GROMACS .gro file of C-alpha atoms in nm:
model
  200
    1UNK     CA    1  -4.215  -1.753   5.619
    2UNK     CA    2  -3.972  -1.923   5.855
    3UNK     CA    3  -3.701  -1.815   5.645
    4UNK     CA    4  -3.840  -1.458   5.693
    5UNK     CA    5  -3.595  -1.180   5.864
    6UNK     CA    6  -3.705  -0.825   5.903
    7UNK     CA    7  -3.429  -0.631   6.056
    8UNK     CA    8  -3.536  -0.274   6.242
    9UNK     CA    9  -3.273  -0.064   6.299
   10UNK     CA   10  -3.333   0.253   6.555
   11UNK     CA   11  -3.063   0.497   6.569
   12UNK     CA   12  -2.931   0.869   6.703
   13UNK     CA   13  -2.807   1.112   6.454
   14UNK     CA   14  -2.427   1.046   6.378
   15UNK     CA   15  -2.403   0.752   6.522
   16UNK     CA   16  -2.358   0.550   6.228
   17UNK     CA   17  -2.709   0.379   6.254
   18UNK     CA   18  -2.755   0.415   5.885
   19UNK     CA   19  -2.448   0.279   5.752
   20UNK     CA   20  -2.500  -0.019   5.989
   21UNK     CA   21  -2.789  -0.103   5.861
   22UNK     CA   22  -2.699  -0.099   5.496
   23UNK     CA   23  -2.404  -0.331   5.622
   24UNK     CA   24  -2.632  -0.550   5.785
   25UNK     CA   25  -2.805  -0.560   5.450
   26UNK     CA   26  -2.519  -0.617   5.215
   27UNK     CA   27  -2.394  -0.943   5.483
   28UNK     CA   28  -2.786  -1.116   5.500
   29UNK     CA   29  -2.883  -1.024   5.122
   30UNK     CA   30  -3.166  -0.771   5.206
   31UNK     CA   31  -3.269  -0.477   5.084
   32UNK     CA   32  -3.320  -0.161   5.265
   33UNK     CA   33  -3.635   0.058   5.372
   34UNK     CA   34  -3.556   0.422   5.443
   35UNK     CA   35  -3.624   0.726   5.284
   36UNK     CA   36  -3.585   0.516   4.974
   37UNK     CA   37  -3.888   0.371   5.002
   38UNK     CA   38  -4.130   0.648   4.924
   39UNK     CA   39  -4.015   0.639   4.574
   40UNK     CA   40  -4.127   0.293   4.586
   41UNK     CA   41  -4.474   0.406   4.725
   42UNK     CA   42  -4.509   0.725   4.490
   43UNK     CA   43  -4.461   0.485   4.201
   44UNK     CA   44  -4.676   0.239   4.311
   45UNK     CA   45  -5.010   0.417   4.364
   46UNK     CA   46  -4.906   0.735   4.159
   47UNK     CA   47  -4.851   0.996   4.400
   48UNK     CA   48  -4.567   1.285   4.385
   49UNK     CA   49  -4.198   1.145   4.516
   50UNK     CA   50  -4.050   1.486   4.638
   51UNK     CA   51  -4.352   1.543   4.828
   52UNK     CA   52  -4.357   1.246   5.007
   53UNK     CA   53  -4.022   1.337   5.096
   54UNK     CA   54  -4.113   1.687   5.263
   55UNK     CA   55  -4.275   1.495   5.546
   56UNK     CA   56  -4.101   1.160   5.564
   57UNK     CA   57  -4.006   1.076   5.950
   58UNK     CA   58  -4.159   1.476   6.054
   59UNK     CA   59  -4.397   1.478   6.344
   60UNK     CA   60  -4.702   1.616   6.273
   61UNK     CA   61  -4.827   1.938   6.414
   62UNK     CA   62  -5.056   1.979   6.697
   63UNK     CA   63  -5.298   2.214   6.683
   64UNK     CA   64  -5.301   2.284   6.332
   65UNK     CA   65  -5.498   1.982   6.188
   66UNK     CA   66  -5.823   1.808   6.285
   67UNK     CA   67  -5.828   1.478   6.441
   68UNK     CA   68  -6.141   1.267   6.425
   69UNK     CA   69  -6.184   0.902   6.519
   70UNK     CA   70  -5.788   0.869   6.608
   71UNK     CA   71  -5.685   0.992   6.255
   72UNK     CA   72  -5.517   1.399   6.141
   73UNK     CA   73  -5.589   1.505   5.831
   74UNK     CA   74  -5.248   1.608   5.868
   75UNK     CA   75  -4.997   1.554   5.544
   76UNK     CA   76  -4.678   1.371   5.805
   77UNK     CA   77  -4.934   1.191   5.947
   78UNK     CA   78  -5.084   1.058   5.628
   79UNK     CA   79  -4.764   0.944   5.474
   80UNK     CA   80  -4.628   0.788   5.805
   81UNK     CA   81  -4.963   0.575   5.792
   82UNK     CA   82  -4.862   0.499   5.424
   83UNK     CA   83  -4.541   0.402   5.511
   84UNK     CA   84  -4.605   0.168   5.777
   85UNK     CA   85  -4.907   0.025   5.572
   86UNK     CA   86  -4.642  -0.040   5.317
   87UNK     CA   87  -4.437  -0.198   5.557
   88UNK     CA   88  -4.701  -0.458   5.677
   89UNK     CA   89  -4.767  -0.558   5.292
   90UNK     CA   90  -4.426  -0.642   5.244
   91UNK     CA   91  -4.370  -0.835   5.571
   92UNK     CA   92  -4.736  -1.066   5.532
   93UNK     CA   93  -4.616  -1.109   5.174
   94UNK     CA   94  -4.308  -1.261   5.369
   95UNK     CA   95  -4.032  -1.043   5.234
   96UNK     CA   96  -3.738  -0.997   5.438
   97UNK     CA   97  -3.543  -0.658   5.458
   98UNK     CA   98  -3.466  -0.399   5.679
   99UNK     CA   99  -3.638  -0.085   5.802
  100UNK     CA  100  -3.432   0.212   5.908
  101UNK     CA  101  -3.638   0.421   6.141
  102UNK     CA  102  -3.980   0.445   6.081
  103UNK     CA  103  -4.117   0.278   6.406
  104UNK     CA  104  -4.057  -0.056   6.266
  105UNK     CA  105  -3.963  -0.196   6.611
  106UNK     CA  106  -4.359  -0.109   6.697
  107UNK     CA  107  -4.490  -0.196   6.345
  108UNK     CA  108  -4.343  -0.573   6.390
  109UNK     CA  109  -4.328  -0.616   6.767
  110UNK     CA  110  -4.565  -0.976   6.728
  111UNK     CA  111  -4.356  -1.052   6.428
  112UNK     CA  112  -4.145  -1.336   6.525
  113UNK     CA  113  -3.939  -1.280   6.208
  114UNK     CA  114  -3.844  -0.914   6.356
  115UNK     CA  115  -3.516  -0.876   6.545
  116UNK     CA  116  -3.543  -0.491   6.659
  117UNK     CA  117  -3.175  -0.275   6.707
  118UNK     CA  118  -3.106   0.094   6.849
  119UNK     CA  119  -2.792   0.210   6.770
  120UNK     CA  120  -2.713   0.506   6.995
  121UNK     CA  121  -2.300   0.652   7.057
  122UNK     CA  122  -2.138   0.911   7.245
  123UNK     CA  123  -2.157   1.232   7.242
  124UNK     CA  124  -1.822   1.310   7.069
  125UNK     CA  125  -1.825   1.067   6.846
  126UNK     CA  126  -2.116   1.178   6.715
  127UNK     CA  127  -1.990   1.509   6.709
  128UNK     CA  128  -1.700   1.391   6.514
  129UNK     CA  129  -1.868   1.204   6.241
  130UNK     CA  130  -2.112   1.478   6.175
  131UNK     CA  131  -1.815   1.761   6.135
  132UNK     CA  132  -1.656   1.513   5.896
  133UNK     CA  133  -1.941   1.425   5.706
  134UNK     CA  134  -2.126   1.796   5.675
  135UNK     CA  135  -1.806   2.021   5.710
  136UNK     CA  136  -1.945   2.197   5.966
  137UNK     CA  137  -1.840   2.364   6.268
  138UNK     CA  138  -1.831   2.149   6.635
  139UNK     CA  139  -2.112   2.429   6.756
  140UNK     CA  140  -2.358   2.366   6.420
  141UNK     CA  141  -2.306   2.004   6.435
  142UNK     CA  142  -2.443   1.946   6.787
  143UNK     CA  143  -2.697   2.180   6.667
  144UNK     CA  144  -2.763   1.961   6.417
  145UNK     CA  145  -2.762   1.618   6.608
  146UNK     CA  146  -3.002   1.773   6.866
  147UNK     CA  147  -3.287   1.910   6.678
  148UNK     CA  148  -3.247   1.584   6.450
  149UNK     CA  149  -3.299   1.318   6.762
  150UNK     CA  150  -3.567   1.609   6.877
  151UNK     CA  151  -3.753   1.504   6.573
  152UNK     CA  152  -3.703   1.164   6.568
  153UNK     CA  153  -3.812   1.078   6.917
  154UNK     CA  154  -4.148   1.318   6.826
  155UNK     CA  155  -4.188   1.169   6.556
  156UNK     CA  156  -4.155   0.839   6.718
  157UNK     CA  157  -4.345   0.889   7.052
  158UNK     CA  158  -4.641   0.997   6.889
  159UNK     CA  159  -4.708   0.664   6.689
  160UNK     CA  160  -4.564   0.365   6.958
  161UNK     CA  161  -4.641   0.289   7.280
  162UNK     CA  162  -4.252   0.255   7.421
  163UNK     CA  163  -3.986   0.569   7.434
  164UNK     CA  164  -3.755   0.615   7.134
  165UNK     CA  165  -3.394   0.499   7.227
  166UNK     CA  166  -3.536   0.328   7.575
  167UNK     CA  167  -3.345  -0.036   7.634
  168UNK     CA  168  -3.677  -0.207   7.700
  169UNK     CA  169  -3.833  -0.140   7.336
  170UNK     CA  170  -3.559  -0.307   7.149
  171UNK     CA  171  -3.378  -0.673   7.147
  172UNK     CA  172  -3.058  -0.490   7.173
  173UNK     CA  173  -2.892  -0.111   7.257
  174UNK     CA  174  -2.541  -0.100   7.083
  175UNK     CA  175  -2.327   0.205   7.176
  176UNK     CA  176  -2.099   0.221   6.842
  177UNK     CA  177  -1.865   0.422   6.941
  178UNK     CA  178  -1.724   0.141   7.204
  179UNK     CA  179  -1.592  -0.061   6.830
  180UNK     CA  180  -1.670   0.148   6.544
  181UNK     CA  181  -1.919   0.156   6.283
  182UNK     CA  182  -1.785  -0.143   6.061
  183UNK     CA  183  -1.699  -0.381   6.409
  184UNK     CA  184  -2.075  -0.271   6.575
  185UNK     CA  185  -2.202  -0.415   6.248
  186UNK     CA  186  -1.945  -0.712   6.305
  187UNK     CA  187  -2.081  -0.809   6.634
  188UNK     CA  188  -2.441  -0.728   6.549
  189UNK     CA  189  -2.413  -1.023   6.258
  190UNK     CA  190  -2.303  -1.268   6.489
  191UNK     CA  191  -2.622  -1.142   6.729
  192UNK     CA  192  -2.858  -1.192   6.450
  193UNK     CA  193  -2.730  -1.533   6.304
  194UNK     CA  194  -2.722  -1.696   6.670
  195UNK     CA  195  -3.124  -1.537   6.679
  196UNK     CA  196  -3.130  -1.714   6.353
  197UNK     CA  197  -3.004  -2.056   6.421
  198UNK     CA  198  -3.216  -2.031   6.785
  199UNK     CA  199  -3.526  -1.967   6.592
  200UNK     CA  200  -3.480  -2.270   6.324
   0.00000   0.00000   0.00000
């Protein structure tokens, strides 16, 4: 268990969040938890994969489901409650990895193993990674980046306590764009091994 490092890894759309945290990954041996991981969970207790899918990291709908003792009957709030239940197994097991997303930064917050990340950029780079990677036009791709964040800081706000993206509910705010995707994830190894060494 002292050995244990669970990386969380918050992020705005287009700013390279993702790739950082599969860096981080490759560097400290881990594997990843994203989207990935409800083929793990449909395997393991025999559910359908594409579903799961349909509602990973959705907010659920107000309104439209019942909500009795603190829990919806509603489908994206079921699976989030898998997922993080997942989550937990994995960490008291003490596996290390990293979570992309998925209000792991909440999930782990007494964890002492947990080091918690937000990636957020500017505006243009953001922009200009999202043209390049969905060959899409400067108007669709902020668009895109704003009805993405729209539904990860929903989807985020209604299952933690702290803000999505706000300093205070994360060890560290990077703005990538300032070095780049590949030098962010330089300078956020050297973070994590100094938490490392301070910690042993």
């Amino acid at each position: 268990m002292a050995d244990q490092l669970i990386l969380a890894v918050g992020r705005e759309f287009g700013s390279g969040g993702h790739e950082i945290a599969n860096l981080l990954a490759e560097r400290f041996g881990l594997i990843v938890y994203e989207r990935n991981m409800l083929d793990h969970i449909a395997q393991e207790y025999g559910m359908n994969a594409e579903l799961l899918k349909k509602y990973d990291e959705v907010p659920k709908r107000w309104g439209i489901y019942r909500t009795v003792n603190g829990f919806n009957n509603a489908p994206e709030d079921g699976i989030a409650r898998i997922q993080f239940r997942y989550l937990r197994e994995k960490a008291e097991a003490g596996e290390s990895f990293v979570v992309v997303g998925r209000c792991a930064e909440e999930i782990f917050r007494e964890n002492p193993a947990m080091i918690s990340i937000f990636v957020r950029a500017d505006l243009d780079f953001k922009l200009q990674r999202t043209m390049a990677k969905t060959d899409i036009s400067e108007e669709e791709a902020m668009e895109l980046i704003i009805r993405k964040d729209k539904f990860r800081k929903n989807y985020h706000d209604q299952y933690c306590k702290e803000k999505w993206g706000r300093a205070k509910n994360y060890d560290l705010v990077i703005n990538s764009a300032k070095l780049g995707v590949a030098k962010t994830a330089d300078l956020l190894e050297q973070y994590i091994r100094a938490r490392m060494e301070a910690r042993a």
